mmCIF file of C-alpha atoms in Angstrom:
data_model
loop_
_atom_site.group_PDB
_atom_site.id
_atom_site.type_symbol
_atom_site.label_atom_id
_atom_site.label_comp_id
_atom_site.label_asym_id
_atom_site.label_seq_id
_atom_site.Cartn_x
_atom_site.Cartn_y
_atom_site.Cartn_z
ATOM 1 C CA MET A 19 12.401 -34.402 6.883
ATOM 2 C CA LEU A 20 14.116 -32.592 4.011
ATOM 3 C CA TYR A 21 12.527 -29.329 5.127
ATOM 4 C CA THR A 22 13.844 -29.780 8.659
ATOM 5 C CA LEU A 23 17.351 -30.472 7.340
ATOM 6 C CA VAL A 24 17.317 -27.380 5.137
ATOM 7 C CA ARG A 25 15.957 -25.320 7.977
ATOM 8 C CA VAL A 26 18.783 -26.391 10.263
ATOM 9 C CA LEU A 27 21.251 -25.620 7.479
ATOM 10 C CA ASP A 28 19.636 -22.193 7.056
ATOM 11 C CA ARG A 29 20.437 -21.362 10.676
ATOM 12 C CA PHE A 30 24.131 -21.585 9.849
ATOM 13 C CA VAL A 31 24.265 -20.535 6.191
ATOM 14 C CA ARG A 32 21.513 -17.889 6.270
ATOM 15 C CA PHE A 33 20.091 -18.311 2.776
ATOM 16 C CA PRO A 34 18.952 -15.037 1.203
ATOM 17 C CA SER A 35 15.230 -14.429 1.512
ATOM 18 C CA ALA A 36 12.785 -13.408 -1.184
ATOM 19 C CA HIS A 37 9.439 -11.735 -0.707
ATOM 20 C CA ALA A 38 6.215 -12.500 -2.490
ATOM 21 C CA HIS A 39 5.009 -8.923 -1.913
ATOM 22 C CA CYS A 40 6.749 -5.591 -2.223
ATOM 23 C CA ASP A 41 5.317 -4.357 1.079
ATOM 24 C CA ILE A 42 3.020 -6.803 2.800
ATOM 25 C CA PRO A 43 0.054 -6.691 2.473
ATOM 26 C CA CYS A 44 0.552 -5.456 -1.069
ATOM 27 C CA GLY A 45 -2.450 -4.426 -3.114
ATOM 28 C CA ILE A 46 -4.742 -3.326 -0.302
ATOM 29 C CA TYR A 47 -4.975 0.432 -0.422
ATOM 30 C CA ASP A 48 -7.935 2.680 0.275
ATOM 31 C CA PRO A 49 -8.204 6.437 0.864
ATOM 32 C CA HIS A 50 -11.234 5.963 3.116
ATOM 33 C CA GLN A 51 -9.303 6.028 6.396
ATOM 34 C CA ALA A 52 -7.622 9.337 5.485
ATOM 35 C CA GLN A 53 -11.060 10.847 4.907
ATOM 36 C CA VAL A 54 -12.370 9.496 8.218
ATOM 37 C CA ASP A 55 -9.317 10.998 9.923
ATOM 38 C CA ALA A 56 -9.962 14.398 8.329
ATOM 39 C CA HIS A 57 -13.614 14.257 9.407
ATOM 40 C CA THR A 58 -12.539 13.385 12.936
ATOM 41 C CA VAL A 59 -10.184 16.365 12.999
ATOM 42 C CA ILE A 60 -13.082 18.662 12.032
ATOM 43 C CA ARG A 61 -15.326 17.092 14.663
ATOM 44 C CA MET A 62 -12.703 17.529 17.375
ATOM 45 C CA ILE A 63 -12.242 21.185 16.400
ATOM 46 C CA ASP A 64 -16.023 21.656 16.747
ATOM 47 C CA LEU A 65 -16.016 19.956 20.156
ATOM 48 C CA ILE A 66 -13.081 22.054 21.334
ATOM 49 C CA LYS A 67 -14.983 25.205 20.335
ATOM 50 C CA GLU A 68 -18.138 23.992 22.122
ATOM 51 C CA ALA A 69 -16.358 22.893 25.301
ATOM 52 C CA LYS A 70 -16.247 25.203 28.290
ATOM 53 C CA SER A 71 -12.745 26.423 29.012
ATOM 54 C CA SER A 72 -13.066 25.111 32.589
ATOM 55 C CA ASN A 73 -13.563 21.566 31.337
ATOM 56 C CA VAL A 74 -9.869 20.836 31.047
ATOM 57 C CA HIS A 75 -10.335 17.083 30.942
ATOM 58 C CA SER A 76 -12.608 17.153 27.880
ATOM 59 C CA LEU A 77 -10.441 19.754 26.158
ATOM 60 C CA ALA A 78 -7.390 17.555 26.692
ATOM 61 C CA ARG A 79 -9.200 14.535 25.247
ATOM 62 C CA TYR A 80 -10.469 16.406 22.176
ATOM 63 C CA THR A 81 -7.054 17.893 21.528
ATOM 64 C CA SER A 82 -5.345 14.529 21.917
ATOM 65 C CA VAL A 83 -7.740 12.834 19.479
ATOM 66 C CA LYS A 84 -7.359 15.706 17.014
ATOM 67 C CA GLU A 85 -3.583 15.238 17.148
ATOM 68 C CA GLN A 86 -3.829 11.473 16.669
ATOM 69 C CA HIS A 87 -6.146 11.650 13.686
ATOM 70 C CA ALA A 88 -4.228 14.456 11.976
ATOM 71 C CA GLU A 89 -1.105 12.314 12.274
ATOM 72 C CA SER A 90 -3.002 9.209 11.141
ATOM 73 C CA CYS A 91 -4.242 11.153 8.106
ATOM 74 C CA LYS A 92 -0.635 12.025 7.225
ATOM 75 C CA HIS A 93 0.339 8.380 7.686
ATOM 76 C CA GLN A 94 -2.424 7.181 5.358
ATOM 77 C CA ILE A 95 -1.498 9.731 2.698
ATOM 78 C CA ARG A 96 2.170 8.732 2.964
ATOM 79 C CA ILE A 97 1.234 5.080 2.406
ATOM 80 C CA LEU A 98 -0.724 5.939 -0.740
ATOM 81 C CA TRP A 99 2.087 8.152 -1.973
ATOM 82 C CA GLY A 100 4.948 5.831 -1.100
ATOM 83 C CA ASP A 101 3.452 2.426 -1.809
ATOM 84 C CA TYR A 102 0.560 2.839 -4.221
ATOM 85 C CA PHE A 103 0.938 5.786 -6.589
ATOM 86 C CA LYS A 104 3.325 5.187 -9.481
ATOM 87 C CA ASP A 105 4.974 7.317 -12.160
ATOM 88 C CA GLU A 106 2.165 6.574 -14.579
ATOM 89 C CA HIS A 107 -0.371 8.017 -12.108
ATOM 90 C CA VAL A 108 1.632 11.221 -11.751
ATOM 91 C CA LYS A 109 1.818 11.522 -15.538
ATOM 92 C CA GLN A 110 -1.942 11.056 -15.715
ATOM 93 C CA PHE A 111 -2.628 13.447 -12.819
ATOM 94 C CA PRO A 112 0.214 15.999 -12.757
ATOM 95 C CA ASN A 113 -1.285 17.857 -9.769
ATOM 96 C CA LEU A 114 -1.021 14.743 -7.566
ATOM 97 C CA PRO A 115 2.399 15.550 -5.975
ATOM 98 C CA GLU A 116 1.200 19.043 -5.098
ATOM 99 C CA LEU A 117 -2.005 17.634 -3.562
ATOM 100 C CA VAL A 118 -0.054 15.143 -1.431
ATOM 101 C CA TRP A 119 2.322 17.865 -0.284
ATOM 102 C CA ARG A 120 -0.633 20.147 0.515
ATOM 103 C CA ALA A 121 -2.465 17.411 2.473
ATOM 104 C CA LEU A 122 0.598 16.734 4.637
ATOM 105 C CA LYS A 123 1.108 20.441 5.304
ATOM 106 C CA GLN A 124 -2.564 20.987 5.998
ATOM 107 C CA ALA A 125 -2.712 18.072 8.432
ATOM 108 C CA SER A 126 0.176 19.632 10.355
ATOM 109 C CA LYS A 127 -1.682 22.922 10.401
ATOM 110 C CA THR A 128 -4.725 21.281 11.989
ATOM 111 C CA ARG A 129 -2.465 19.991 14.743
ATOM 112 C CA GLN A 130 -1.127 23.465 15.408
ATOM 113 C CA GLY A 131 -4.470 25.223 15.709
ATOM 114 C CA THR A 132 -8.226 24.948 16.068
ATOM 115 C CA ASP A 133 -9.448 26.761 12.961
ATOM 116 C CA ARG A 134 -12.276 24.786 11.349
ATOM 117 C CA LYS A 135 -11.268 26.131 7.938
ATOM 118 C CA ASP A 136 -7.959 24.290 8.266
ATOM 119 C CA GLY A 137 -9.811 21.024 8.904
ATOM 120 C CA GLU A 138 -12.122 21.638 5.959
ATOM 121 C CA ALA A 139 -9.150 22.412 3.720
ATOM 122 C CA LEU A 140 -7.519 19.134 4.819
ATOM 123 C CA LEU A 141 -10.680 17.197 4.031
ATOM 124 C CA ALA A 142 -11.030 18.880 0.624
ATOM 125 C CA THR A 143 -7.454 17.978 -0.323
ATOM 126 C CA VAL A 144 -7.799 14.391 0.898
ATOM 127 C CA GLN A 145 -10.987 14.082 -1.142
ATOM 128 C CA GLU A 146 -9.221 15.287 -4.279
ATOM 129 C CA ILE A 147 -6.546 12.631 -3.688
ATOM 130 C CA SER A 148 -9.295 10.051 -3.094
ATOM 131 C CA GLU A 149 -10.943 10.896 -6.410
ATOM 132 C CA ILE A 150 -7.626 10.466 -8.224
ATOM 133 C CA PHE A 151 -7.030 7.191 -6.374
ATOM 134 C CA TRP A 152 -10.334 5.690 -7.537
ATOM 135 C CA LYS A 153 -9.777 6.916 -11.089
ATOM 136 C CA THR A 154 -6.431 5.110 -11.167
ATOM 137 C CA LYS A 155 -8.323 1.976 -10.126
ATOM 138 C CA GLY A 156 -10.674 2.415 -13.081
ATOM 139 C CA LYS A 157 -13.554 3.284 -10.747
ATOM 140 C CA ASN A 158 -15.940 6.177 -11.052
ATOM 141 C CA PRO A 159 -15.601 8.295 -7.887
ATOM 142 C CA LYS A 160 -18.663 9.931 -6.450
ATOM 143 C CA ARG A 161 -19.272 12.313 -3.565
ATOM 144 C CA VAL A 162 -21.951 11.473 -1.040
ATOM 145 C CA LYS A 163 -23.141 13.324 2.029
ATOM 146 C CA ALA A 164 -21.032 12.174 4.975
ATOM 147 C CA PRO A 165 -23.116 10.517 7.706
ATOM 148 C CA TYR A 166 -21.038 12.223 10.399
ATOM 149 C CA PRO A 167 -21.674 15.223 12.672
ATOM 150 C CA SER A 168 -18.683 16.881 11.005
ATOM 151 C CA GLY A 169 -20.865 17.364 7.895
ATOM 152 C CA GLY A 170 -19.326 17.631 4.468
ATOM 153 C CA GLU A 171 -18.903 14.772 2.040
ATOM 154 C CA LEU A 172 -17.211 11.422 1.538
ATOM 155 C CA VAL A 173 -15.638 10.248 -1.705
ATOM 156 C CA LEU A 174 -16.727 6.733 -2.578
ATOM 157 C CA HIS A 175 -16.988 4.986 -5.915
ATOM 158 C CA ASP A 176 -19.697 3.339 -8.017
ATOM 159 C CA MET B 10 2.321 -16.502 -4.202
ATOM 160 C CA GLU B 11 -0.203 -18.642 -2.369
ATOM 161 C CA PRO B 12 -1.241 -21.361 -2.895
ATOM 162 C CA THR B 13 1.933 -22.259 -4.833
ATOM 163 C CA LEU B 14 4.373 -20.886 -2.280
ATOM 164 C CA HIS B 15 3.846 -20.077 1.370
ATOM 165 C CA HIS B 16 5.777 -18.109 3.923
ATOM 166 C CA GLY B 17 8.722 -20.209 5.100
ATOM 167 C CA ASP B 18 9.115 -22.315 1.971
ATOM 168 C CA PHE B 19 12.644 -22.802 0.692
ATOM 169 C CA VAL B 20 12.936 -22.040 -3.008
ATOM 170 C CA VAL B 21 15.807 -23.236 -5.148
ATOM 171 C CA VAL B 22 16.495 -21.021 -8.140
ATOM 172 C CA HIS B 23 19.019 -21.094 -10.954
ATOM 173 C CA THR B 24 20.545 -18.445 -13.151
ATOM 174 C CA PHE B 25 21.582 -20.582 -16.137
ATOM 175 C CA PHE B 26 18.358 -20.301 -18.097
ATOM 176 C CA LYS B 27 18.202 -19.231 -21.727
ATOM 177 C CA THR B 28 14.548 -18.466 -22.150
ATOM 178 C CA LEU B 29 11.742 -17.209 -19.996
ATOM 179 C CA LYS B 30 8.133 -17.915 -20.813
ATOM 180 C CA LYS B 31 4.668 -17.255 -19.516
ATOM 181 C CA ARG B 32 3.858 -19.173 -16.282
ATOM 182 C CA ASP B 33 7.523 -19.366 -15.201
ATOM 183 C CA ILE B 34 8.160 -18.405 -11.588
ATOM 184 C CA VAL B 35 11.066 -15.993 -11.341
ATOM 185 C CA LEU B 36 13.097 -14.095 -8.800
ATOM 186 C CA CYS B 37 13.264 -10.435 -9.703
ATOM 187 C CA LYS B 38 14.443 -7.185 -8.301
ATOM 188 C CA HIS B 39 11.566 -4.925 -7.283
ATOM 189 C CA PRO B 40 11.621 -1.977 -9.709
ATOM 190 C CA ILE B 41 11.336 0.618 -6.931
ATOM 191 C CA THR B 42 12.549 -0.871 -3.657
ATOM 192 C CA GLY B 43 15.220 -3.215 -5.056
ATOM 193 C CA VAL B 44 13.931 -6.016 -2.786
ATOM 194 C CA GLN B 45 14.127 -9.541 -4.227
ATOM 195 C CA VAL B 46 10.620 -10.672 -5.070
ATOM 196 C CA ILE B 47 9.218 -13.990 -6.326
ATOM 197 C CA LYS B 48 6.483 -13.665 -8.928
ATOM 198 C CA ARG B 49 5.064 -15.505 -11.893
ATOM 199 C CA ILE B 50 5.390 -14.289 -15.477
ATOM 200 C CA VAL B 51 1.875 -13.588 -16.751
ATOM 201 C CA GLN B 52 2.739 -11.815 -19.981
ATOM 202 C CA VAL B 53 5.734 -11.383 -22.262
ATOM 203 C CA LYS B 54 5.845 -8.692 -24.937
ATOM 204 C CA ASN B 55 9.029 -7.807 -26.821
ATOM 205 C CA SER B 56 11.252 -9.098 -24.000
ATOM 206 C CA VAL B 57 9.369 -6.993 -21.466
ATOM 207 C CA TYR B 58 7.697 -8.970 -18.728
ATOM 208 C CA GLU B 59 4.609 -8.561 -16.605
ATOM 209 C CA LEU B 60 4.728 -10.391 -13.303
ATOM 210 C CA ALA B 61 2.023 -11.247 -10.802
ATOM 211 C CA GLY B 62 1.619 -13.317 -7.676
ATOM 212 C CA ASP B 63 -0.605 -16.389 -7.750
ATOM 213 C CA ASN B 64 -2.774 -14.898 -5.021
ATOM 214 C CA LEU B 65 -4.426 -12.405 -7.356
ATOM 215 C CA GLN B 66 -6.565 -10.757 -4.680
ATOM 216 C CA GLN B 67 -3.475 -9.782 -2.715
ATOM 217 C CA SER B 68 -0.949 -9.242 -5.451
ATOM 218 C CA THR B 69 -0.040 -6.168 -7.416
ATOM 219 C CA ASN B 70 1.232 -6.761 -10.933
ATOM 220 C CA PHE B 71 4.678 -5.556 -11.916
ATOM 221 C CA ARG B 72 4.568 -4.277 -15.467
ATOM 222 C CA GLY B 73 7.395 -3.288 -17.779
ATOM 223 C CA ILE B 74 9.996 -5.522 -16.147
ATOM 224 C CA ALA B 75 13.135 -5.742 -18.266
ATOM 225 C CA ARG B 76 14.992 -9.025 -18.705
ATOM 226 C CA GLN B 77 17.918 -7.631 -16.680
ATOM 227 C CA ALA B 78 15.705 -7.239 -13.615
ATOM 228 C CA ILE B 79 14.954 -10.965 -13.581
ATOM 229 C CA LEU B 80 17.661 -12.533 -11.485
ATOM 230 C CA ALA B 81 16.817 -16.219 -11.466
ATOM 231 C CA LYS B 82 14.286 -18.847 -12.388
ATOM 232 C CA HIS B 83 12.492 -21.155 -10.010
ATOM 233 C CA ALA B 84 13.793 -24.756 -10.071
ATOM 234 C CA PHE B 85 11.947 -26.407 -7.199
ATOM 235 C CA SER B 86 10.638 -25.683 -3.732
ATOM 236 C CA ILE B 87 10.960 -27.355 -0.380
ATOM 237 C CA LYS B 88 7.633 -26.641 1.179
ATOM 238 C CA ALA B 89 7.115 -25.764 4.818
ATOM 239 C CA PRO B 90 5.001 -28.725 6.049
ATOM 240 C CA HIS B 91 3.022 -26.631 8.530
ATOM 241 C CA MET B 92 1.958 -24.249 5.726
ATOM 242 C CA HIS B 93 1.011 -27.019 3.278
ATOM 243 C CA PRO B 94 -1.180 -29.344 5.350
#
């Protein structure tokens, strides 16, 4: 009853709102998706190289997925940078801003071309960021062989 | 802040408090975004506060919160009945 009354009043008065999180859902961050995106970019580059030039349909699909995952990788890195990493992390890992900047640039580069080395460079940078991320969480990062056709590694933690 | 507060609850706060102590629920200004956030004081050291939500699995602690960043103290809540069955 009281709640209903206040709610009706709120429609006219518009009470200020307060959040219980800074950016819902706060506290759930993981660099895994950025790594999966970078692996997908490498895989798509491989498939583009293997595809016959006459197979326009497949080439279009591979290129489209490469674009999507490169952009997704940038999005994931931006979330970590904007919402998770704090001043204290940058003090602890002074190369972090440069790594983030490099990952964003490198992801754009993989969209522009089909050089596998660009994809590998993106993955390497994302993995360095991942290792820093897990260290800031007090976890011990470790590299394992990625179970993907793109090869390379994945950064996980103990 | 679940299970204490749920989305849609109305919270009445006041600004005429003299002291703040551990376990108090407060309205504070987010140190980075400036958004008004409701959290609970979990630690006080030399007038510097650490805040956390009650839903510890979802919440990120705010450390090093100065007294000036705390805008108001929780008085009582009017709970949304559909969120508090």
